[in-house]
mmCIF file of C-alpha atoms and ligand atoms in Angstrom:
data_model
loop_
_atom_site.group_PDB
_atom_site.id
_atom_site.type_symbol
_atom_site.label_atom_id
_atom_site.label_comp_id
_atom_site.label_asym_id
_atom_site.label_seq_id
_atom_site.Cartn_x
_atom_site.Cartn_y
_atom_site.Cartn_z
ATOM 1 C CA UNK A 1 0.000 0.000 0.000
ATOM 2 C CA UNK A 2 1.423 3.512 -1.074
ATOM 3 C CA UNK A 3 -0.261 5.315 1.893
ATOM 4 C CA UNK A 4 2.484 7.930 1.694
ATOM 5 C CA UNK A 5 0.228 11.083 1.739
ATOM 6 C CA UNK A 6 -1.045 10.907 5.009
ATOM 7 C CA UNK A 7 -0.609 12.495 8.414
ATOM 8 C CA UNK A 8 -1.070 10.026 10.872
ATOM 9 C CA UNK A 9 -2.130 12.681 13.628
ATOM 10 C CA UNK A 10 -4.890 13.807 11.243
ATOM 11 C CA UNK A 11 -6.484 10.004 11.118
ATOM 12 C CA UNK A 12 -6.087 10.040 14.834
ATOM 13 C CA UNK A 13 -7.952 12.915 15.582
ATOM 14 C CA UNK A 14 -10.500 11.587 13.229
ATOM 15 C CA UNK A 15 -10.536 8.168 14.953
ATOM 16 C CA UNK A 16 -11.568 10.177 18.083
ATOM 17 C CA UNK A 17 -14.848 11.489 16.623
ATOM 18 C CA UNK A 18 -16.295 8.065 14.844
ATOM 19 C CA UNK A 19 -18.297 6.689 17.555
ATOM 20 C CA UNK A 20 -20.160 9.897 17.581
ATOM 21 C CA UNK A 21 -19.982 10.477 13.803
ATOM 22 C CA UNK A 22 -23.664 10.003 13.361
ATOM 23 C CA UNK A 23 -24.777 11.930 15.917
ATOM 24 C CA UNK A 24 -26.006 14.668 14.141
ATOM 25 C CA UNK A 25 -25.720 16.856 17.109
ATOM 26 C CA UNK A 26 -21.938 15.810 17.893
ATOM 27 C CA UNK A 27 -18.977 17.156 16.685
ATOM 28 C CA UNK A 28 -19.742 15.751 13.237
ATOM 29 C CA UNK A 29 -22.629 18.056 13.197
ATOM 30 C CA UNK A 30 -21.155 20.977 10.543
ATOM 31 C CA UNK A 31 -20.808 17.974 8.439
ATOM 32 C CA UNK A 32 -24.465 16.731 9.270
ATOM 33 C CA UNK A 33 -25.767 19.895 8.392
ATOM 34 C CA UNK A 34 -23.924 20.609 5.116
ATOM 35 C CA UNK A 35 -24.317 17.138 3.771
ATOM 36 C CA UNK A 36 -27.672 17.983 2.102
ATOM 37 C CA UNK A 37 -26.661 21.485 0.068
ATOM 38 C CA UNK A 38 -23.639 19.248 -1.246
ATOM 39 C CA UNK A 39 -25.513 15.865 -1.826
ATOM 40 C CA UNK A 40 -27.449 18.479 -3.992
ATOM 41 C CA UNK A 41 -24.875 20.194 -5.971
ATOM 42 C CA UNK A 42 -23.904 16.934 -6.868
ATOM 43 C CA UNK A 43 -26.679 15.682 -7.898
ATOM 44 C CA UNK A 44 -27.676 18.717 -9.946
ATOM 45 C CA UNK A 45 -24.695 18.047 -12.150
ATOM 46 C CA UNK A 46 -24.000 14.317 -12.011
ATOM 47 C CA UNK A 47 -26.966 11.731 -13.603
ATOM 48 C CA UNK A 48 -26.139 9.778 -9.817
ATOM 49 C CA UNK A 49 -28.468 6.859 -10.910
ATOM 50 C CA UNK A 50 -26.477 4.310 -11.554
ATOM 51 C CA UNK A 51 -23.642 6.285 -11.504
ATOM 52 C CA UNK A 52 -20.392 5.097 -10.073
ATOM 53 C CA UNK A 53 -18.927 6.948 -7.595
ATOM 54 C CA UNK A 54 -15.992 7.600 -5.474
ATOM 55 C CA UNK A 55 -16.136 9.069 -2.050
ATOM 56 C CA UNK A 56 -12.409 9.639 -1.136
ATOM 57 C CA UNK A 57 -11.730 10.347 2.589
ATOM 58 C CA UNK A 58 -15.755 9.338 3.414
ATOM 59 C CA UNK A 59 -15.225 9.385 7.014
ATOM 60 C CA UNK A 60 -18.060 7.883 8.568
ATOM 61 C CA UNK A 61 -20.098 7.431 5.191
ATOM 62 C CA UNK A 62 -22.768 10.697 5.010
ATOM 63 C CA UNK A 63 -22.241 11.823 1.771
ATOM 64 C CA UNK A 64 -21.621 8.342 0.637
ATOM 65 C CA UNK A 65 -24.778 6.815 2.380
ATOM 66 C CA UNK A 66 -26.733 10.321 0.033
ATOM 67 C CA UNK A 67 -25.084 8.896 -2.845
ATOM 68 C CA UNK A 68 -25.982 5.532 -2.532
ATOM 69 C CA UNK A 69 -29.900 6.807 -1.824
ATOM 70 C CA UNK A 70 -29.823 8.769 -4.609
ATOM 71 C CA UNK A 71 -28.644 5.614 -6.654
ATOM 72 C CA UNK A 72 -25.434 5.834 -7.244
ATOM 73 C CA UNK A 73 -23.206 2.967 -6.936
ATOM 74 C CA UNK A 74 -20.694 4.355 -4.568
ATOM 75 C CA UNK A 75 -17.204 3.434 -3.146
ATOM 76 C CA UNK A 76 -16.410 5.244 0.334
ATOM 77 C CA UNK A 77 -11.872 5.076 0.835
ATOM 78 C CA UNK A 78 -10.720 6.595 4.217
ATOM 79 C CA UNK A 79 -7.339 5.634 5.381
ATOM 80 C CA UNK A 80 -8.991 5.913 9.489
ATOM 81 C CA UNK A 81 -9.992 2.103 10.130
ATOM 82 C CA UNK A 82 -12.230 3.358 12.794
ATOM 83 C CA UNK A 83 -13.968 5.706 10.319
ATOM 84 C CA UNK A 84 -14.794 3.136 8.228
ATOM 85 C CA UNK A 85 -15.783 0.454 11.059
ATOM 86 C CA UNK A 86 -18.007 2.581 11.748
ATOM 87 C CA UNK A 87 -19.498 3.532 7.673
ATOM 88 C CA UNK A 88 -19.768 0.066 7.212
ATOM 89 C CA UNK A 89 -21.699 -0.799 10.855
ATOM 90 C CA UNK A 90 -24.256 2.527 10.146
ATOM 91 C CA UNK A 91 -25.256 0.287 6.850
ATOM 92 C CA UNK A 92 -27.025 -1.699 8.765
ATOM 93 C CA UNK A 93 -29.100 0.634 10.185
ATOM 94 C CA UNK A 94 -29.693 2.844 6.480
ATOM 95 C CA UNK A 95 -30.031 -0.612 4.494
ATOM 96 C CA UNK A 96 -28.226 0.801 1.719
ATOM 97 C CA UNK A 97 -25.058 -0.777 0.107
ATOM 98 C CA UNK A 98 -21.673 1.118 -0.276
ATOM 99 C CA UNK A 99 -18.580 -0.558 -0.535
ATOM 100 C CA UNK A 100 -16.350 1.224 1.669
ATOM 101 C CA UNK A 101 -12.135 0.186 2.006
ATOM 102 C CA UNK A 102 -9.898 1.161 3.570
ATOM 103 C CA UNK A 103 -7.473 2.263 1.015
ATOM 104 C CA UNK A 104 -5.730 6.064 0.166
ATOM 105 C CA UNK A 105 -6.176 7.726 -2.724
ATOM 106 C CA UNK A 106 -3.428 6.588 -4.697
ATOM 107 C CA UNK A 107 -4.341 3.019 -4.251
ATOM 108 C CA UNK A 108 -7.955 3.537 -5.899
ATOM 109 C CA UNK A 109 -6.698 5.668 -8.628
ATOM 110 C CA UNK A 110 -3.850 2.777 -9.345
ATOM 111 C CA UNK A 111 -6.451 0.203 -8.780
ATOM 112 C CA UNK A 112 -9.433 1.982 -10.954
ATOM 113 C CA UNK A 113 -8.046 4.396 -13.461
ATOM 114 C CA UNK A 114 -10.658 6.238 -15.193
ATOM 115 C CA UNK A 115 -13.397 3.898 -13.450
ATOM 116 C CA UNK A 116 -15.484 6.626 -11.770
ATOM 117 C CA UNK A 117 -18.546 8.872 -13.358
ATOM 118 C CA UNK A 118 -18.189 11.680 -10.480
ATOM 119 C CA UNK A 119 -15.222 11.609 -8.035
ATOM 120 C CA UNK A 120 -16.498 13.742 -4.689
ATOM 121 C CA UNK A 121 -13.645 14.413 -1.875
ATOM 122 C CA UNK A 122 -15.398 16.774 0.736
ATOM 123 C CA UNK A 123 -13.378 18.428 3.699
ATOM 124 C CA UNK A 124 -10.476 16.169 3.534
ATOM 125 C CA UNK A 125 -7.860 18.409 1.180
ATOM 126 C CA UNK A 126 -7.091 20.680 4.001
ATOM 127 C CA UNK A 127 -6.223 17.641 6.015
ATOM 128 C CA UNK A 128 -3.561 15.811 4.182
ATOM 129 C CA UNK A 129 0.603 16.753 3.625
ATOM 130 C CA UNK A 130 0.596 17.241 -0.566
ATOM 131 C CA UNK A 131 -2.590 18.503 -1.205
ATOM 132 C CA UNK A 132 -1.520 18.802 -4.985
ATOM 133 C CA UNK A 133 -0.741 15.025 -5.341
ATOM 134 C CA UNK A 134 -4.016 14.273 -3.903
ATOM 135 C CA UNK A 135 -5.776 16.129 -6.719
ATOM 136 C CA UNK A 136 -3.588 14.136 -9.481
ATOM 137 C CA UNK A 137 -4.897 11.022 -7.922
ATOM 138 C CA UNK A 138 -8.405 12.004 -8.195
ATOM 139 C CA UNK A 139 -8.469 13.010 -11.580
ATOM 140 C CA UNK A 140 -6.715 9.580 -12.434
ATOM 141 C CA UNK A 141 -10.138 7.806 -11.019
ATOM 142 C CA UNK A 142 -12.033 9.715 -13.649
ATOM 143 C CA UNK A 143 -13.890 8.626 -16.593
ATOM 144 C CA UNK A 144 -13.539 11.120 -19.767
ATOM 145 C CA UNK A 145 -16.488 13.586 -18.822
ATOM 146 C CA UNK A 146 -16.425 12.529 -15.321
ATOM 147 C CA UNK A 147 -16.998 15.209 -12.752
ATOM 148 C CA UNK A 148 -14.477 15.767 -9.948
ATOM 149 C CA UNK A 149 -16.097 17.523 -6.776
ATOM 150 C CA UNK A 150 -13.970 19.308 -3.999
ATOM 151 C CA UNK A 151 -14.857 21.197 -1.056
ATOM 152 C CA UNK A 152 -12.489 22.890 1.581
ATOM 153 C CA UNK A 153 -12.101 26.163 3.727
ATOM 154 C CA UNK A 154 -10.358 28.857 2.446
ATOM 155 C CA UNK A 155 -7.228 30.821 3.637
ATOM 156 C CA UNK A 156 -8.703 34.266 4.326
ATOM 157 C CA UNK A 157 -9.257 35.846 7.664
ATOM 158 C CA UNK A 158 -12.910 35.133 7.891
ATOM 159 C CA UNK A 159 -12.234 31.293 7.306
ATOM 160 C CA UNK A 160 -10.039 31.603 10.476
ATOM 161 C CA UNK A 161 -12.524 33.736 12.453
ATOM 162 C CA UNK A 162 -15.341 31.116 11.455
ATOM 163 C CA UNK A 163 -13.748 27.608 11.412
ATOM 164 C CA UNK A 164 -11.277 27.871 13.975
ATOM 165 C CA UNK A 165 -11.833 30.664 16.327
ATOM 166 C CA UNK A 166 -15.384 30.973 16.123
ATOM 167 C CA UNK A 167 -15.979 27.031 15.704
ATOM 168 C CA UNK A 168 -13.262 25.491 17.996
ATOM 169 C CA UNK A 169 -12.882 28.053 20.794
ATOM 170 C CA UNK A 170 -16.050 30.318 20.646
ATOM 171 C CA UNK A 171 -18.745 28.027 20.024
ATOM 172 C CA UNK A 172 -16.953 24.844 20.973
ATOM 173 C CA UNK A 173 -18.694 23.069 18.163
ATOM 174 C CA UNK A 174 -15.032 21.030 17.123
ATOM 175 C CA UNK A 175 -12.253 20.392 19.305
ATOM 176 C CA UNK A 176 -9.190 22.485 18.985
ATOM 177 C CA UNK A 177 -6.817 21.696 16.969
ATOM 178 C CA UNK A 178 -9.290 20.119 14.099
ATOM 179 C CA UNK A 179 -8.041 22.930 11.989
ATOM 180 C CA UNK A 180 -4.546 24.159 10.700
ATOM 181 C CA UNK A 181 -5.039 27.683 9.270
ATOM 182 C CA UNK A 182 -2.244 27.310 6.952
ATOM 183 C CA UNK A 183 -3.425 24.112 5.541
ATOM 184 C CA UNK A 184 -6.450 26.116 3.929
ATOM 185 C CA UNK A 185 -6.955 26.236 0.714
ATOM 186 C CA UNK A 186 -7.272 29.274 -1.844
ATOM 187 C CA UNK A 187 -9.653 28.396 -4.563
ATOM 188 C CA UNK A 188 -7.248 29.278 -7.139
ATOM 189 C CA UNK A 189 -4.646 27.358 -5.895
ATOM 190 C CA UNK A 190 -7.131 24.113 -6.116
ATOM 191 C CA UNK A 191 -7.842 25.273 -9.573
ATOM 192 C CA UNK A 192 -4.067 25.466 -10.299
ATOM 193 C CA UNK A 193 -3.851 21.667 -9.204
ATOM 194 C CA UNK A 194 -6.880 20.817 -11.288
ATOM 195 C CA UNK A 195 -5.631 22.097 -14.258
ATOM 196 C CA UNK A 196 -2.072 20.661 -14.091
ATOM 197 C CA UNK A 197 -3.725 17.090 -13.934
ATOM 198 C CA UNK A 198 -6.027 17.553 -16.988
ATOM 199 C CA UNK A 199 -8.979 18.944 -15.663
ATOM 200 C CA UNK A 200 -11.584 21.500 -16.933
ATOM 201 C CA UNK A 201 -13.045 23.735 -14.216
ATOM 202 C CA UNK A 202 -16.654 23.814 -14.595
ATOM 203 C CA UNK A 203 -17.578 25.889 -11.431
ATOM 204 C CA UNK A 204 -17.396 27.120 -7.910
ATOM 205 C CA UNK A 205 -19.701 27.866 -5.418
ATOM 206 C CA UNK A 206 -19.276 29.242 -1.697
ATOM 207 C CA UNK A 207 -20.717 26.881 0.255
ATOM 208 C CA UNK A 208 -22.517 29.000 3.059
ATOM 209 C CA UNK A 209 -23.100 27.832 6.889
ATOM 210 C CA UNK A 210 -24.635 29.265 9.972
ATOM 211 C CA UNK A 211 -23.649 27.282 12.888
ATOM 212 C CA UNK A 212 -26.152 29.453 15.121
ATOM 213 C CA UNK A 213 -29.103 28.560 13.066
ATOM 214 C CA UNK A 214 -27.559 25.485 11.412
ATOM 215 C CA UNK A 215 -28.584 26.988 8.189
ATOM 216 C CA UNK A 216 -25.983 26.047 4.914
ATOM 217 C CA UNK A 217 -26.628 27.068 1.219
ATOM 218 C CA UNK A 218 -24.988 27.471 -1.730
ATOM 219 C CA UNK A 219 -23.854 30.544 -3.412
ATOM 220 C CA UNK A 220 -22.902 34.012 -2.080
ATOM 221 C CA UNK A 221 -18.803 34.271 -0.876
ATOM 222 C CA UNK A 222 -16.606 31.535 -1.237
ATOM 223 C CA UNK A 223 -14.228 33.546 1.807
ATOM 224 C CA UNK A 224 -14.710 30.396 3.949
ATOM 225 C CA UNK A 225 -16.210 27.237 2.542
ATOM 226 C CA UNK A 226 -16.346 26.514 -0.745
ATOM 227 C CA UNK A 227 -16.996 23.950 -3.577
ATOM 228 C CA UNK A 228 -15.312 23.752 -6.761
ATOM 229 C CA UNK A 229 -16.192 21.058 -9.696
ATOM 230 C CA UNK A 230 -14.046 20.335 -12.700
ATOM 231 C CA UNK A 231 -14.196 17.820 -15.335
ATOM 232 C CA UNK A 232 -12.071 15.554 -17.419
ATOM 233 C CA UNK A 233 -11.966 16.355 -20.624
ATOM 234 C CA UNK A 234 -12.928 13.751 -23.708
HETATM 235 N N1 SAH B 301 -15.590 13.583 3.513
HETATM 236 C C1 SAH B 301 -16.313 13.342 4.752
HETATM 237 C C2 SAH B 301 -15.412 13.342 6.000
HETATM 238 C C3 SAH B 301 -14.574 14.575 6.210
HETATM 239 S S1 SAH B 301 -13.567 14.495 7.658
HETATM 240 C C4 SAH B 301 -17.428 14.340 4.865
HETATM 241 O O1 SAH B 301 -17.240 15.462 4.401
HETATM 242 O O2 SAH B 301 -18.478 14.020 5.427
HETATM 243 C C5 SAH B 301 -11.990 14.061 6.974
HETATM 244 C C6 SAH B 301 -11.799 12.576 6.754
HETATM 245 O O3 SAH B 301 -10.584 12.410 6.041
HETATM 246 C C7 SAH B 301 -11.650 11.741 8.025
HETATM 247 O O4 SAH B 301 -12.522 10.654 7.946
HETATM 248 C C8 SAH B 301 -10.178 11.270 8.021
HETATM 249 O O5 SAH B 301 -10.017 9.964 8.560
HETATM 250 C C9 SAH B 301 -9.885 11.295 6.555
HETATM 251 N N2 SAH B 301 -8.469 11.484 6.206
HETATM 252 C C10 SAH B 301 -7.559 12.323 6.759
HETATM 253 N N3 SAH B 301 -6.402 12.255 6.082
HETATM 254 C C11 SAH B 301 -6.581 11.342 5.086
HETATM 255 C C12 SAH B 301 -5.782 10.860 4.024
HETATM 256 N N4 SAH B 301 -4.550 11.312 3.869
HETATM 257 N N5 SAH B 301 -6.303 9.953 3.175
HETATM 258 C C13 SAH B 301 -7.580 9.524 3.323
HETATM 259 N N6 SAH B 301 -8.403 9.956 4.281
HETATM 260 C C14 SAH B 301 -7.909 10.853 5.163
#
């Protein structure tokens, strides 16, 4: 396994959350409460029935468990084996079917090369050592017109003020240390990525989210979290 592009502290701090990660009013619950604005964007640009998807860095399985219900044929990859334990053990409960492994991104895109319709890696970018190489495996997984879907915070001062100070210390909604500001992502530099490994941007969107009121939607400032979809090209 080529699992080189992974912090090991980062899957840790994950591990810590999966017993709770369903809880939609633990510290999962950003993710809870976001999961339907992106399950949407998705779905408004990817034909997900019988679509095969990939769900890299799935965590405990939300967006994958939306994929799979809107009839996609999805497979979750998280490098935490707790994560995943616990993905696979909330199938039982949904009654849906994912096939989630525990595998990192570089051993799906090796393994299935241009295999996937729409590749979707949410929240994880900010979270791993060479975000860059991460993106070239992604684009690998796609099919020619395939849609490749990532989301992340951005580097600005109102990212910090909202993810980490306001999230972590203010509102105590994540534990500290979930973030690293300078891990954040500017959209251009994703786009950068993108386009050295073949993609087409197709379109960005600031994902927007009120912990308060627990209110997301799309549109409006991409200054903290945003979504950005790209394409392979025929
Ligand atoms: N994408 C999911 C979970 C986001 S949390 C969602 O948005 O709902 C980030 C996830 O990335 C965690 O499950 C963590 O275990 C995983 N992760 C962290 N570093 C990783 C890496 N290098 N490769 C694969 N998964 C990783």
């Amino acid at each position: 396994m080529s699992a080189v592009n992974v912090s090991a502290e980062e899957i840790d701090r994950f591990a810590r959350l999966a017993a709770r990660w369903w809880d939609p009013d633990g510290e999962s619950r950003p993710l809870h409460d976001l999961n339907p604005v992106r399950t949407a964007y998705v779905a408004g640009r990817v034909a997900l029935q019988g679509a095969r998807v990939a769900d890299v860095g799935c965590g405990g399985g939300l967006l994958s468990e939306s994929l799979a219900r809107a009839g996609a044929e999805v497979v979750g990859v998280d490098l935490g084996d707790q994560v995943i334990d616990v993905a696979r053990m909330h199938l039982h409960e949904s009654r849906l079917d994912v096939d989630y492994r525990v595998q990192s991104s570089a051993d799906l895109a090796a393994a299935e090369p241009g295999a996937f319709d729409a590749v979707c890696c949410m929240e994880l970018i900010e979270h791993v050592p060479d975000p860059a190489a991460l993106i070239r495996d992604l684009a690998v997984m796609l099919k020619p017109q395939g849609r490749l879907f990532v989301s992340t915070l951005n580097r600005t001062v109102q990212a910090f003020s909202a993810a980490i100070f306001g999230a972590e210390y203010l509102l105590g909604l994540l534990p500290r240390g979930t973030h690293h500001y300078e891990n954040f992502l500017r959209p251009s530099e994703l786009a950068r990525w993108m386009r050295d490994a073949g993609l087409e941007l197709e379109d960005a969107q600031g994902l927007k989210y009120n912990p308060l009121t627990r209110k997301a939607c799309l549109g409006g400032s991409m200054a903290v979290n945003y979504v950005i979809c790209a394409h392979r090209p025929v």
